[in-house]
PDB file of C-alpha atoms in Angstrom:
ATOM      1  CA  UNK A  21      -2.596 -23.403   1.118  1.00 56.00           C
ATOM      2  CA  UNK A  22      -6.335 -21.748  -0.490  1.00 52.00           C
ATOM      3  CA  UNK A  23      -8.888 -22.095   2.383  1.00 58.00           C
ATOM      4  CA  UNK A  24      -6.302 -23.764   4.395  1.00 70.00           C
ATOM      5  CA  UNK A  25      -5.628 -21.632   7.610  1.00 69.00           C
ATOM      6  CA  UNK A  26      -3.297 -24.471   9.004  1.00 78.00           C
ATOM      7  CA  UNK A  27      -1.073 -23.913   6.071  1.00 89.00           C
ATOM      8  CA  UNK A  28      -1.317 -20.291   5.484  1.00 94.00           C
ATOM      9  CA  UNK A  29      -0.565 -20.028   9.134  1.00 92.00           C
ATOM     10  CA  UNK A  30       2.756 -22.263   9.133  1.00 95.00           C
ATOM     11  CA  UNK A  31       3.907 -20.465   5.955  1.00 96.00           C
ATOM     12  CA  UNK A  32       2.838 -16.913   7.609  1.00 97.00           C
ATOM     13  CA  UNK A  33       4.345 -17.800  11.565  1.00 96.00           C
ATOM     14  CA  UNK A  34       8.054 -17.292  10.646  1.00 96.00           C
ATOM     15  CA  UNK A  35       6.438 -13.094  10.775  1.00 98.00           C
ATOM     16  CA  UNK A  36       5.368 -13.306  14.337  1.00 98.00           C
ATOM     17  CA  UNK A  37       7.691 -10.055  14.996  1.00 98.00           C
ATOM     18  CA  UNK A  38       8.668  -8.677  12.105  1.00 98.00           C
ATOM     19  CA  UNK A  39       8.950  -5.212  10.413  1.00 98.00           C
ATOM     20  CA  UNK A  40       6.978  -4.931   7.195  1.00 98.00           C
ATOM     21  CA  UNK A  41       8.955  -2.014   6.055  1.00 98.00           C
ATOM     22  CA  UNK A  42       9.147  -2.107   2.630  1.00 98.00           C
ATOM     23  CA  UNK A  43       7.079  -4.660  -0.082  1.00 98.00           C
ATOM     24  CA  UNK A  44       9.847  -6.574  -0.256  1.00 98.00           C
ATOM     25  CA  UNK A  45      10.185  -7.433   3.044  1.00 98.00           C
ATOM     26  CA  UNK A  46       8.307 -10.808   2.879  1.00 98.00           C
ATOM     27  CA  UNK A  47       8.772 -13.533  -0.249  1.00 98.00           C
ATOM     28  CA  UNK A  48       6.751 -14.607  -2.905  1.00 98.00           C
ATOM     29  CA  UNK A  49       5.076 -17.358  -0.621  1.00 98.00           C
ATOM     30  CA  UNK A  50       4.077 -15.185   1.913  1.00 98.00           C
ATOM     31  CA  UNK A  51       2.774 -12.668   0.143  1.00 98.00           C
ATOM     32  CA  UNK A  52       0.562 -15.065  -1.282  1.00 98.00           C
ATOM     33  CA  UNK A  53      -0.512 -16.412   2.265  1.00 98.00           C
ATOM     34  CA  UNK A  54      -0.736 -12.870   3.760  1.00 98.00           C
ATOM     35  CA  UNK A  55      -3.720 -12.889   1.072  1.00 98.00           C
ATOM     36  CA  UNK A  56      -5.546 -15.364   1.707  1.00 98.00           C
ATOM     37  CA  UNK A  57      -4.816 -15.017   5.323  1.00 98.00           C
ATOM     38  CA  UNK A  58      -7.116 -11.143   4.391  1.00 98.00           C
ATOM     39  CA  UNK A  59      -9.008 -13.085   2.202  1.00 98.00           C
ATOM     40  CA  UNK A  60      -9.992 -15.473   5.476  1.00 97.00           C
ATOM     41  CA  UNK A  61     -11.311 -12.868   7.764  1.00 98.00           C
ATOM     42  CA  UNK A  62     -13.218 -10.333   5.749  1.00 98.00           C
ATOM     43  CA  UNK A  63     -15.517 -13.368   3.871  1.00 97.00           C
ATOM     44  CA  UNK A  64     -16.093 -14.447   8.137  1.00 96.00           C
ATOM     45  CA  UNK A  65     -14.132 -17.820   7.429  1.00 95.00           C
ATOM     46  CA  UNK A  66     -11.396 -16.890   9.529  1.00 96.00           C
ATOM     47  CA  UNK A  67     -11.928 -15.650  13.639  1.00 95.00           C
ATOM     48  CA  UNK A  68      -8.481 -14.000  15.091  1.00 97.00           C
ATOM     49  CA  UNK A  69      -8.837 -12.688  18.665  1.00 96.00           C
ATOM     50  CA  UNK A  70      -4.785 -11.855  19.714  1.00 94.00           C
ATOM     51  CA  UNK A  71      -6.164  -9.159  23.764  1.00 92.00           C
ATOM     52  CA  UNK A  72      -5.713  -6.821  24.482  1.00 92.00           C
ATOM     53  CA  UNK A  73      -2.562  -5.901  22.055  1.00 98.00           C
ATOM     54  CA  UNK A  74      -2.087  -2.156  21.815  1.00 98.00           C
ATOM     55  CA  UNK A  75      -1.026  -0.817  18.444  1.00 98.00           C
ATOM     56  CA  UNK A  76       0.853   2.870  18.270  1.00 97.00           C
ATOM     57  CA  UNK A  77       0.187   5.327  16.259  1.00 96.00           C
ATOM     58  CA  UNK A  78       2.474   7.515  15.119  1.00 95.00           C
ATOM     59  CA  UNK A  79       1.385   9.145  12.182  1.00 93.00           C
ATOM     60  CA  UNK A  80       2.866  13.542  10.485  1.00 91.00           C
ATOM     61  CA  UNK A  81       1.242  12.655   7.016  1.00 88.00           C
ATOM     62  CA  UNK A  82      -2.495  13.497   7.128  1.00 86.00           C
ATOM     63  CA  UNK A  83      -4.323  10.137   7.119  1.00 91.00           C
ATOM     64  CA  UNK A  84      -8.227   8.833   6.749  1.00 92.00           C
ATOM     65  CA  UNK A  85      -8.193   5.524   5.333  1.00 93.00           C
ATOM     66  CA  UNK A  86      -4.975   4.389   6.503  1.00 95.00           C
ATOM     67  CA  UNK A  87      -6.123   5.371   9.895  1.00 95.00           C
ATOM     68  CA  UNK A  88      -9.065   4.129  10.356  1.00 97.00           C
ATOM     69  CA  UNK A  89      -8.257   1.037   9.045  1.00 98.00           C
ATOM     70  CA  UNK A  90      -6.070   0.493  10.955  1.00 98.00           C
ATOM     71  CA  UNK A  91      -8.065   0.945  14.433  1.00 98.00           C
ATOM     72  CA  UNK A  92     -10.657  -1.372  13.112  1.00 98.00           C
ATOM     73  CA  UNK A  93      -8.490  -3.403  11.970  1.00 98.00           C
ATOM     74  CA  UNK A  94      -7.594  -4.227  15.439  1.00 98.00           C
ATOM     75  CA  UNK A  95     -11.131  -3.293  16.627  1.00 97.00           C
ATOM     76  CA  UNK A  96     -11.864  -6.299  15.552  1.00 97.00           C
ATOM     77  CA  UNK A  97      -8.957  -8.608  16.470  1.00 98.00           C
ATOM     78  CA  UNK A  98      -9.974  -7.264  20.235  1.00 97.00           C
ATOM     79  CA  UNK A  99      -6.945  -5.024  21.013  1.00 97.00           C
ATOM     80  CA  UNK A 100      -7.276  -1.006  20.653  1.00 97.00           C
ATOM     81  CA  UNK A 101      -5.387   1.444  19.170  1.00 97.00           C
ATOM     82  CA  UNK A 102      -3.069   4.172  20.421  1.00 96.00           C
ATOM     83  CA  UNK A 103      -2.898   7.839  18.370  1.00 92.00           C
ATOM     84  CA  UNK A 104       0.380   8.965  18.528  1.00 88.00           C
ATOM     85  CA  UNK A 105       0.306  12.085  17.062  1.00 77.00           C
ATOM     86  CA  UNK A 106       3.686  13.821  16.839  1.00 74.00           C
ATOM     87  CA  UNK A 107       1.705  18.096  17.221  1.00 76.00           C
ATOM     88  CA  UNK A 108       0.294  16.749  20.986  1.00 71.00           C
ATOM     89  CA  UNK A 109       2.662  14.326  21.792  1.00 74.00           C
ATOM     90  CA  UNK A 110       6.756  14.835  23.121  1.00 74.00           C
ATOM     91  CA  UNK A 111       8.103  14.395  20.132  1.00 72.00           C
ATOM     92  CA  UNK A 112       6.365  17.633  18.357  1.00 62.00           C
ATOM     93  CA  UNK A 113       9.048  19.342  20.729  1.00 72.00           C
ATOM     94  CA  UNK A 114      11.838  17.687  20.135  1.00 79.00           C
ATOM     95  CA  UNK A 115      12.118  14.825  21.469  1.00 85.00           C
ATOM     96  CA  UNK A 116      14.215  12.459  19.951  1.00 90.00           C
ATOM     97  CA  UNK A 117      13.257   8.915  18.086  1.00 92.00           C
ATOM     98  CA  UNK A 118      15.757   5.968  19.202  1.00 95.00           C
ATOM     99  CA  UNK A 119      13.990   7.693  22.938  1.00 94.00           C
ATOM    100  CA  UNK A 120      10.225   7.679  21.923  1.00 93.00           C
ATOM    101  CA  UNK A 121      10.320   4.653  19.720  1.00 95.00           C
ATOM    102  CA  UNK A 122      11.896   2.277  22.501  1.00 97.00           C
ATOM    103  CA  UNK A 123       9.670   3.533  25.549  1.00 95.00           C
ATOM    104  CA  UNK A 124       7.147   3.154  23.228  1.00 96.00           C
ATOM    105  CA  UNK A 125       7.644  -0.683  22.830  1.00 98.00           C
ATOM    106  CA  UNK A 126       7.973  -0.692  26.498  1.00 98.00           C
ATOM    107  CA  UNK A 127       3.537   0.577  26.506  1.00 97.00           C
ATOM    108  CA  UNK A 128       2.310  -0.434  22.714  1.00 98.00           C
ATOM    109  CA  UNK A 129       3.039  -4.799  20.908  1.00 98.00           C
ATOM    110  CA  UNK A 130       2.615  -3.197  17.991  1.00 98.00           C
ATOM    111  CA  UNK A 131       3.521   0.964  16.149  1.00 98.00           C
ATOM    112  CA  UNK A 132       2.797   1.907  12.692  1.00 98.00           C
ATOM    113  CA  UNK A 133       4.412   4.559  10.894  1.00 97.00           C
ATOM    114  CA  UNK A 134       2.841   7.018   8.567  1.00 96.00           C
ATOM    115  CA  UNK A 135       5.704  10.084   7.010  1.00 95.00           C
ATOM    116  CA  UNK A 136       7.926  11.926   4.705  1.00 94.00           C
ATOM    117  CA  UNK A 137      11.104   9.911   4.793  1.00 96.00           C
ATOM    118  CA  UNK A 138      11.571   6.398   4.672  1.00 98.00           C
ATOM    119  CA  UNK A 139      15.372   7.100   6.982  1.00 97.00           C
ATOM    120  CA  UNK A 140      12.781   7.929   9.386  1.00 96.00           C
ATOM    121  CA  UNK A 141      10.820   4.804   9.248  1.00 97.00           C
ATOM    122  CA  UNK A 142      13.525   2.535   9.552  1.00 98.00           C
ATOM    123  CA  UNK A 143      15.582   4.708  12.504  1.00 97.00           C
ATOM    124  CA  UNK A 144      11.711   3.445  14.881  1.00 97.00           C
ATOM    125  CA  UNK A 145      12.142   0.127  13.290  1.00 98.00           C
ATOM    126  CA  UNK A 146      16.053  -0.136  14.320  1.00 98.00           C
ATOM    127  CA  UNK A 147      15.280   1.609  18.646  1.00 98.00           C
ATOM    128  CA  UNK A 148      11.630  -0.297  18.067  1.00 98.00           C
ATOM    129  CA  UNK A 149      11.614  -3.884  19.896  1.00 98.00           C
ATOM    130  CA  UNK A 150       7.924  -4.737  18.334  1.00 98.00           C
ATOM    131  CA  UNK A 151       6.691  -4.484  15.108  1.00 98.00           C
ATOM    132  CA  UNK A 152       7.275  -1.547  12.887  1.00 98.00           C
ATOM    133  CA  UNK A 153       4.893  -0.772   9.700  1.00 98.00           C
ATOM    134  CA  UNK A 154       5.087   1.240   7.043  1.00 98.00           C
ATOM    135  CA  UNK A 155       1.823   3.174   7.667  1.00 98.00           C
ATOM    136  CA  UNK A 156       3.329   5.288   3.992  1.00 97.00           C
ATOM    137  CA  UNK A 157       6.692   6.907   3.288  1.00 97.00           C
ATOM    138  CA  UNK A 158       6.962   8.865   0.992  1.00 96.00           C
ATOM    139  CA  UNK A 159       9.313   5.569  -0.748  1.00 98.00           C
ATOM    140  CA  UNK A 160       6.445   3.797   0.082  1.00 98.00           C
ATOM    141  CA  UNK A 161       3.652   2.785   0.039  1.00 98.00           C
ATOM    142  CA  UNK A 162       3.099  -1.137   0.628  1.00 98.00           C
ATOM    143  CA  UNK A 163       0.107  -1.529   3.076  1.00 98.00           C
ATOM    144  CA  UNK A 164      -2.397  -0.103  -0.085  1.00 98.00           C
ATOM    145  CA  UNK A 165      -0.545  -2.241  -2.774  1.00 98.00           C
ATOM    146  CA  UNK A 166      -1.190  -4.911  -1.264  1.00 98.00           C
ATOM    147  CA  UNK A 167      -5.368  -4.159  -0.718  1.00 98.00           C
ATOM    148  CA  UNK A 168      -4.888  -3.572  -4.863  1.00 98.00           C
ATOM    149  CA  UNK A 169      -4.251  -7.193  -5.102  1.00 98.00           C
ATOM    150  CA  UNK A 170      -6.585  -7.919  -3.300  1.00 98.00           C
ATOM    151  CA  UNK A 171      -8.850  -5.841  -4.968  1.00 98.00           C
ATOM    152  CA  UNK A 172      -7.424  -7.222  -8.007  1.00 98.00           C
ATOM    153  CA  UNK A 173      -7.748 -11.351  -7.187  1.00 98.00           C
ATOM    154  CA  UNK A 174     -11.123 -10.848  -6.146  1.00 98.00           C
ATOM    155  CA  UNK A 175     -12.506  -9.453  -9.077  1.00 98.00           C
ATOM    156  CA  UNK A 176     -10.568 -11.494 -11.864  1.00 97.00           C
ATOM    157  CA  UNK A 177     -10.084 -14.914  -9.721  1.00 94.00           C
ATOM    158  CA  UNK A 178      -6.440 -14.771  -9.860  1.00 93.00           C
ATOM    159  CA  UNK A 179      -3.114 -13.260 -10.453  1.00 98.00           C
ATOM    160  CA  UNK A 180      -0.010 -14.832 -12.137  1.00 97.00           C
ATOM    161  CA  UNK A 181       0.592 -13.162 -15.465  1.00 98.00           C
ATOM    162  CA  UNK A 182      -2.353 -10.501 -14.876  1.00 98.00           C
ATOM    163  CA  UNK A 183      -1.535  -7.400 -16.127  1.00 98.00           C
ATOM    164  CA  UNK A 184      -1.832  -3.785 -14.153  1.00 99.00           C
ATOM    165  CA  UNK A 185      -1.676  -0.603 -15.983  1.00 98.00           C
ATOM    166  CA  UNK A 186      -0.786   2.246 -13.283  1.00 98.00           C
ATOM    167  CA  UNK A 187      -1.145   5.418 -14.952  1.00 98.00           C
ATOM    168  CA  UNK A 188       0.300   8.574 -13.280  1.00 96.00           C
ATOM    169  CA  UNK A 189       3.291   9.992 -10.610  1.00 96.00           C
ATOM    170  CA  UNK A 190       5.810   7.072 -10.491  1.00 97.00           C
ATOM    171  CA  UNK A 191       5.582   7.610  -6.596  1.00 97.00           C
ATOM    172  CA  UNK A 192       5.288   5.354  -3.856  1.00 97.00           C
ATOM    173  CA  UNK A 193       2.233   3.764  -4.561  1.00 98.00           C
ATOM    174  CA  UNK A 194       3.831   2.845  -7.670  1.00 98.00           C
ATOM    175  CA  UNK A 195       6.977   1.992  -6.166  1.00 98.00           C
ATOM    176  CA  UNK A 196       5.119  -0.992  -4.235  1.00 98.00           C
ATOM    177  CA  UNK A 197       2.905  -1.599  -6.770  1.00 98.00           C
ATOM    178  CA  UNK A 198       5.800  -2.792  -8.501  1.00 98.00           C
ATOM    179  CA  UNK A 199       7.893  -4.459  -5.815  1.00 98.00           C
ATOM    180  CA  UNK A 200       4.155  -6.668  -4.561  1.00 98.00           C
ATOM    181  CA  UNK A 201       2.985  -7.708  -8.516  1.00 98.00           C
ATOM    182  CA  UNK A 202       6.613  -9.074  -8.986  1.00 98.00           C
ATOM    183  CA  UNK A 203       6.556 -10.936  -6.051  1.00 98.00           C
ATOM    184  CA  UNK A 204       2.853 -12.337  -7.235  1.00 98.00           C
ATOM    185  CA  UNK A 205       3.713 -12.890 -10.596  1.00 98.00           C
ATOM    186  CA  UNK A 206       1.310  -9.872 -12.445  1.00 98.00           C
ATOM    187  CA  UNK A 207       2.518  -7.642 -14.892  1.00 98.00           C
ATOM    188  CA  UNK A 208       3.524  -4.048 -13.474  1.00 98.00           C
ATOM    189  CA  UNK A 209       3.673  -1.167 -16.398  1.00 98.00           C
ATOM    190  CA  UNK A 210       4.285   1.860 -15.263  1.00 98.00           C
ATOM    191  CA  UNK A 211       2.697   4.512 -18.012  1.00 98.00           C
ATOM    192  CA  UNK A 212       4.522   8.706 -16.203  1.00 97.00           C
ATOM    193  CA  UNK A 213       5.452  12.005 -18.297  1.00 96.00           C
ATOM    194  CA  UNK A 214       9.385  11.850 -18.869  1.00 95.00           C
ATOM    195  CA  UNK A 215      10.692  12.769 -15.205  1.00 95.00           C
ATOM    196  CA  UNK A 216       8.315  11.285 -13.408  1.00 96.00           C
ATOM    197  CA  UNK A 217       9.752   8.058 -13.407  1.00 97.00           C
ATOM    198  CA  UNK A 218       9.719   5.515 -10.166  1.00 98.00           C
ATOM    199  CA  UNK A 219      13.410   5.439  -8.724  1.00 98.00           C
ATOM    200  CA  UNK A 220      15.661   3.038 -10.977  1.00 98.00           C
ATOM    201  CA  UNK A 221      16.938   1.333  -8.011  1.00 98.00           C
ATOM    202  CA  UNK A 222      13.136   0.626  -7.232  1.00 98.00           C
ATOM    203  CA  UNK A 223      12.119  -1.115 -10.587  1.00 98.00           C
ATOM    204  CA  UNK A 224      15.067  -2.481 -10.364  1.00 98.00           C
ATOM    205  CA  UNK A 225      14.629  -4.860  -7.025  1.00 98.00           C
ATOM    206  CA  UNK A 226      10.746  -5.294  -9.292  1.00 98.00           C
ATOM    207  CA  UNK A 227      12.359  -6.769 -12.613  1.00 98.00           C
ATOM    208  CA  UNK A 228      15.040  -9.739  -9.801  1.00 98.00           C
ATOM    209  CA  UNK A 229      12.262 -10.133  -7.504  1.00 98.00           C
ATOM    210  CA  UNK A 230       9.889 -11.109 -10.547  1.00 98.00           C
ATOM    211  CA  UNK A 231       8.654 -14.701 -10.369  1.00 97.00           C
ATOM    212  CA  UNK A 232       6.843 -16.537 -13.109  1.00 96.00           C
ATOM    213  CA  UNK A 233       7.741 -14.263 -16.084  1.00 96.00           C
ATOM    214  CA  UNK A 234       6.059 -11.216 -15.149  1.00 98.00           C
ATOM    215  CA  UNK A 235       7.623  -8.191 -16.406  1.00 98.00           C
ATOM    216  CA  UNK A 236       7.816  -5.143 -15.011  1.00 98.00           C
ATOM    217  CA  UNK A 237       8.191  -1.367 -17.381  1.00 98.00           C
ATOM    218  CA  UNK A 238       8.180   1.629 -17.819  1.00 98.00           C
ATOM    219  CA  UNK A 239       6.236   3.644 -20.245  1.00 97.00           C
ATOM    220  CA  UNK A 240       6.212   7.154 -21.109  1.00 97.00           C
ATOM    221  CA  UNK A 241       2.659   7.146 -23.287  1.00 97.00           C
ATOM    222  CA  UNK A 242      -0.653   6.179 -21.144  1.00 97.00           C
ATOM    223  CA  UNK A 243      -2.151   4.257 -24.301  1.00 98.00           C
ATOM    224  CA  UNK A 244       0.652   1.836 -24.325  1.00 98.00           C
ATOM    225  CA  UNK A 245       0.488   1.667 -21.028  1.00 98.00           C
ATOM    226  CA  UNK A 246      -3.150   0.835 -20.789  1.00 98.00           C
ATOM    227  CA  UNK A 247      -3.469  -0.826 -23.602  1.00 98.00           C
ATOM    228  CA  UNK A 248      -4.794  -4.624 -23.201  1.00 98.00           C
ATOM    229  CA  UNK A 249      -4.592  -4.780 -19.270  1.00 98.00           C
ATOM    230  CA  UNK A 250      -7.301  -6.378 -17.728  1.00 98.00           C
ATOM    231  CA  UNK A 251      -6.614  -3.041 -14.015  1.00 98.00           C
ATOM    232  CA  UNK A 252      -6.279  -0.322 -15.041  1.00 98.00           C
ATOM    233  CA  UNK A 253      -4.633   2.159 -12.385  1.00 98.00           C
ATOM    234  CA  UNK A 254      -4.005   5.743 -11.160  1.00 98.00           C
ATOM    235  CA  UNK A 255      -2.915   8.353  -8.170  1.00 97.00           C
ATOM    236  CA  UNK A 256      -2.829  12.126  -8.013  1.00 94.00           C
ATOM    237  CA  UNK A 257      -0.109  13.588  -9.508  1.00 90.00           C
ATOM    238  CA  UNK A 258       1.388  15.089  -6.214  1.00 77.00           C
ATOM    239  CA  UNK A 259       1.232  14.012  -3.893  1.00 69.00           C
ATOM    240  CA  UNK A 260       1.462  15.630   0.048  1.00 59.00           C
ATOM    241  CA  UNK A 261       4.910  18.116   0.347  1.00 61.00           C
ATOM    242  CA  UNK A 262       4.403  18.328  -3.034  1.00 61.00           C
ATOM    243  CA  UNK A 263       1.622  20.348  -3.691  1.00 64.00           C
ATOM    244  CA  UNK A 264       3.607  23.782  -4.791  1.00 66.00           C
ATOM    245  CA  UNK A 265       4.342  21.603  -7.949  1.00 71.00           C
ATOM    246  CA  UNK A 266       0.634  21.664  -8.446  1.00 73.00           C
ATOM    247  CA  UNK A 267       0.520  23.167 -12.045  1.00 75.00           C
ATOM    248  CA  UNK A 268       3.680  22.358 -13.198  1.00 84.00           C
ATOM    249  CA  UNK A 269       2.098  18.997 -13.610  1.00 86.00           C
ATOM    250  CA  UNK A 270       0.011  19.649 -14.071  1.00 86.00           C
ATOM    251  CA  UNK A 271       1.258  20.381 -17.585  1.00 87.00           C
ATOM    252  CA  UNK A 272       2.901  17.551 -17.113  1.00 91.00           C
ATOM    253  CA  UNK A 273       0.034  14.593 -16.920  1.00 94.00           C
ATOM    254  CA  UNK A 274      -1.283  16.410 -19.678  1.00 92.00           C
ATOM    255  CA  UNK A 275      -2.851  13.429 -22.022  1.00 93.00           C
ATOM    256  CA  UNK A 276      -2.901  10.883 -18.363  1.00 97.00           C
ATOM    257  CA  UNK A 277      -6.306  11.012 -17.015  1.00 97.00           C
ATOM    258  CA  UNK A 278      -7.251   8.049 -16.565  1.00 98.00           C
ATOM    259  CA  UNK A 279     -11.212   8.450 -18.433  1.00 98.00           C
ATOM    260  CA  UNK A 280     -13.126   7.056 -20.521  1.00 98.00           C
ATOM    261  CA  UNK A 281     -10.932   6.842 -23.593  1.00 98.00           C
ATOM    262  CA  UNK A 282      -7.838   5.134 -21.809  1.00 98.00           C
ATOM    263  CA  UNK A 283     -10.239   2.584 -20.492  1.00 98.00           C
ATOM    264  CA  UNK A 284     -11.479   2.083 -23.969  1.00 98.00           C
ATOM    265  CA  UNK A 285      -8.139   0.585 -24.448  1.00 98.00           C
ATOM    266  CA  UNK A 286      -7.888  -1.616 -22.260  1.00 98.00           C
ATOM    267  CA  UNK A 287      -9.474  -5.064 -21.864  1.00 98.00           C
ATOM    268  CA  UNK A 288     -12.689  -5.074 -22.247  1.00 98.00           C
ATOM    269  CA  UNK A 289     -13.439  -6.341 -18.367  1.00 97.00           C
ATOM    270  CA  UNK A 290     -10.927  -4.295 -16.946  1.00 98.00           C
ATOM    271  CA  UNK A 291     -11.111  -3.205 -13.697  1.00 98.00           C
ATOM    272  CA  UNK A 292     -10.381   0.606 -11.944  1.00 98.00           C
ATOM    273  CA  UNK A 293      -8.562   1.614  -9.098  1.00 98.00           C
ATOM    274  CA  UNK A 294      -7.170   4.348  -6.654  1.00 98.00           C
ATOM    275  CA  UNK A 295      -6.224   4.663  -3.983  1.00 97.00           C
ATOM    276  CA  UNK A 296      -7.556   7.798  -3.031  1.00 97.00           C
ATOM    277  CA  UNK A 297      -8.363  10.889  -2.389  1.00 95.00           C
ATOM    278  CA  UNK A 298      -8.885  11.247  -5.741  1.00 96.00           C
ATOM    279  CA  UNK A 299      -9.296  14.930  -7.720  1.00 95.00           C
ATOM    280  CA  UNK A 300     -11.721  14.124 -10.275  1.00 96.00           C
ATOM    281  CA  UNK A 301     -11.583  15.068 -13.415  1.00 94.00           C
ATOM    282  CA  UNK A 302      -7.957  15.435 -12.898  1.00 95.00           C
ATOM    283  CA  UNK A 303      -5.878  12.410 -13.152  1.00 97.00           C
ATOM    284  CA  UNK A 304      -9.827  10.551 -12.954  1.00 98.00           C
ATOM    285  CA  UNK A 305     -12.749  11.123 -14.863  1.00 98.00           C
ATOM    286  CA  UNK A 306     -16.031  11.547 -12.670  1.00 98.00           C
ATOM    287  CA  UNK A 307     -18.148   8.830 -15.291  1.00 98.00           C
ATOM    288  CA  UNK A 308     -14.757   5.837 -15.088  1.00 98.00           C
ATOM    289  CA  UNK A 309     -14.765   6.701 -11.345  1.00 98.00           C
ATOM    290  CA  UNK A 310     -18.742   5.856 -11.103  1.00 98.00           C
ATOM    291  CA  UNK A 311     -18.523   3.568 -13.482  1.00 98.00           C
ATOM    292  CA  UNK A 312     -18.882  -0.115 -13.742  1.00 98.00           C
ATOM    293  CA  UNK A 313     -15.888  -0.847 -14.082  1.00 98.00           C
ATOM    294  CA  UNK A 314     -14.144   0.571 -10.156  1.00 98.00           C
ATOM    295  CA  UNK A 315     -13.730  -1.479  -7.520  1.00 98.00           C
ATOM    296  CA  UNK A 316     -12.282   1.846  -6.397  1.00 98.00           C
ATOM    297  CA  UNK A 317     -14.516   1.012  -2.816  1.00 98.00           C
ATOM    298  CA  UNK A 318     -13.366  -2.396  -2.154  1.00 98.00           C
ATOM    299  CA  UNK A 319     -10.086  -1.375  -2.713  1.00 98.00           C
ATOM    300  CA  UNK A 320     -10.779   1.038   0.187  1.00 98.00           C
ATOM    301  CA  UNK A 321     -12.315  -1.443   2.415  1.00 98.00           C
ATOM    302  CA  UNK A 322      -9.273  -3.913   2.048  1.00 98.00           C
ATOM    303  CA  UNK A 323      -7.354  -1.296   3.509  1.00 98.00           C
ATOM    304  CA  UNK A 324      -8.995  -2.560   7.009  1.00 98.00           C
ATOM    305  CA  UNK A 325      -8.637  -7.069   6.092  1.00 98.00           C
ATOM    306  CA  UNK A 326      -5.350  -6.224   4.647  1.00 98.00           C
ATOM    307  CA  UNK A 327      -4.151  -4.682   7.965  1.00 98.00           C
ATOM    308  CA  UNK A 328      -5.769  -7.136   9.837  1.00 98.00           C
ATOM    309  CA  UNK A 329      -3.855 -10.016   8.637  1.00 98.00           C
ATOM    310  CA  UNK A 330      -0.796  -8.025   8.388  1.00 98.00           C
ATOM    311  CA  UNK A 331      -1.218  -7.414  12.532  1.00 98.00           C
ATOM    312  CA  UNK A 332      -2.427 -10.988  12.808  1.00 98.00           C
ATOM    313  CA  UNK A 333       0.886 -12.871  11.262  1.00 98.00           C
ATOM    314  CA  UNK A 334       3.348 -10.417  13.299  1.00 98.00           C
ATOM    315  CA  UNK A 335       1.508  -9.694  16.219  1.00 98.00           C
ATOM    316  CA  UNK A 336       1.915 -13.867  15.934  1.00 96.00           C
ATOM    317  CA  UNK A 337      -1.996 -15.120  16.508  1.00 90.00           C
ATOM    318  CA  UNK A 338      -2.424 -16.998  14.269  1.00 89.00           C
TER     319      UNK A 338
END
């Protein structure tokens, strides 16, 4: 399938009109094909023009990379974006979600939703007659995970059998890394303090999805988590909506900073990832973030290419 646009298009044909609410929504083969299409679009080997399609953005959480990458991705596909900030729409005045979803389905061709509760995203998908994409919820961040694995693939040349160690809070990012990694045959280790583990049902789901004997592990010692790993990853300790827990979390996560000492325990050629924004000196040291191992800004750029591929697939532009 690699370097074969027809093969990629055939695998992704079934995604036309589909929602993308979780990394588990697509098969292993479709996930691999989306990464390959992302690579082709990034390199310029493939160009796609969808015509004048419209993406609606409903973001109730703050955003920089997700918002801009979706807007630029849609522009590169020949379409346009409508920013539907709830504070300046009737959503902010209490209009029922089911009414909004049905009306926007008459105006837009696809919708990306960034919100707190996964159920709200599921409700949009239920009532909308157009594809709905998860631009982040408290449960998952699937577009981010796809970009993360594209970055690992670029740096390491392959994914199957590699080990990704995520050190930090067992949050939405960790959930999507486990699910997506399982589908790609990547061993995923989550290192987090006791009491901050990923949701047990997501761990079980990832283990059930795993291909190529990929291992999904959760441990409480950050050194054990990163030992020998080919990719190290971290995220902020307090996500949006958890700011009031900041001081408590700083104490709980003491020793979980991705710094030079922790990096030294990984594979000598390991790369470093962070989904941003970063708190330098907290969950990651400035030296590691700016060091030779860092692929953090490649990772941020790859949000654009993955989302361009995703939009093309669900809009049937292949």
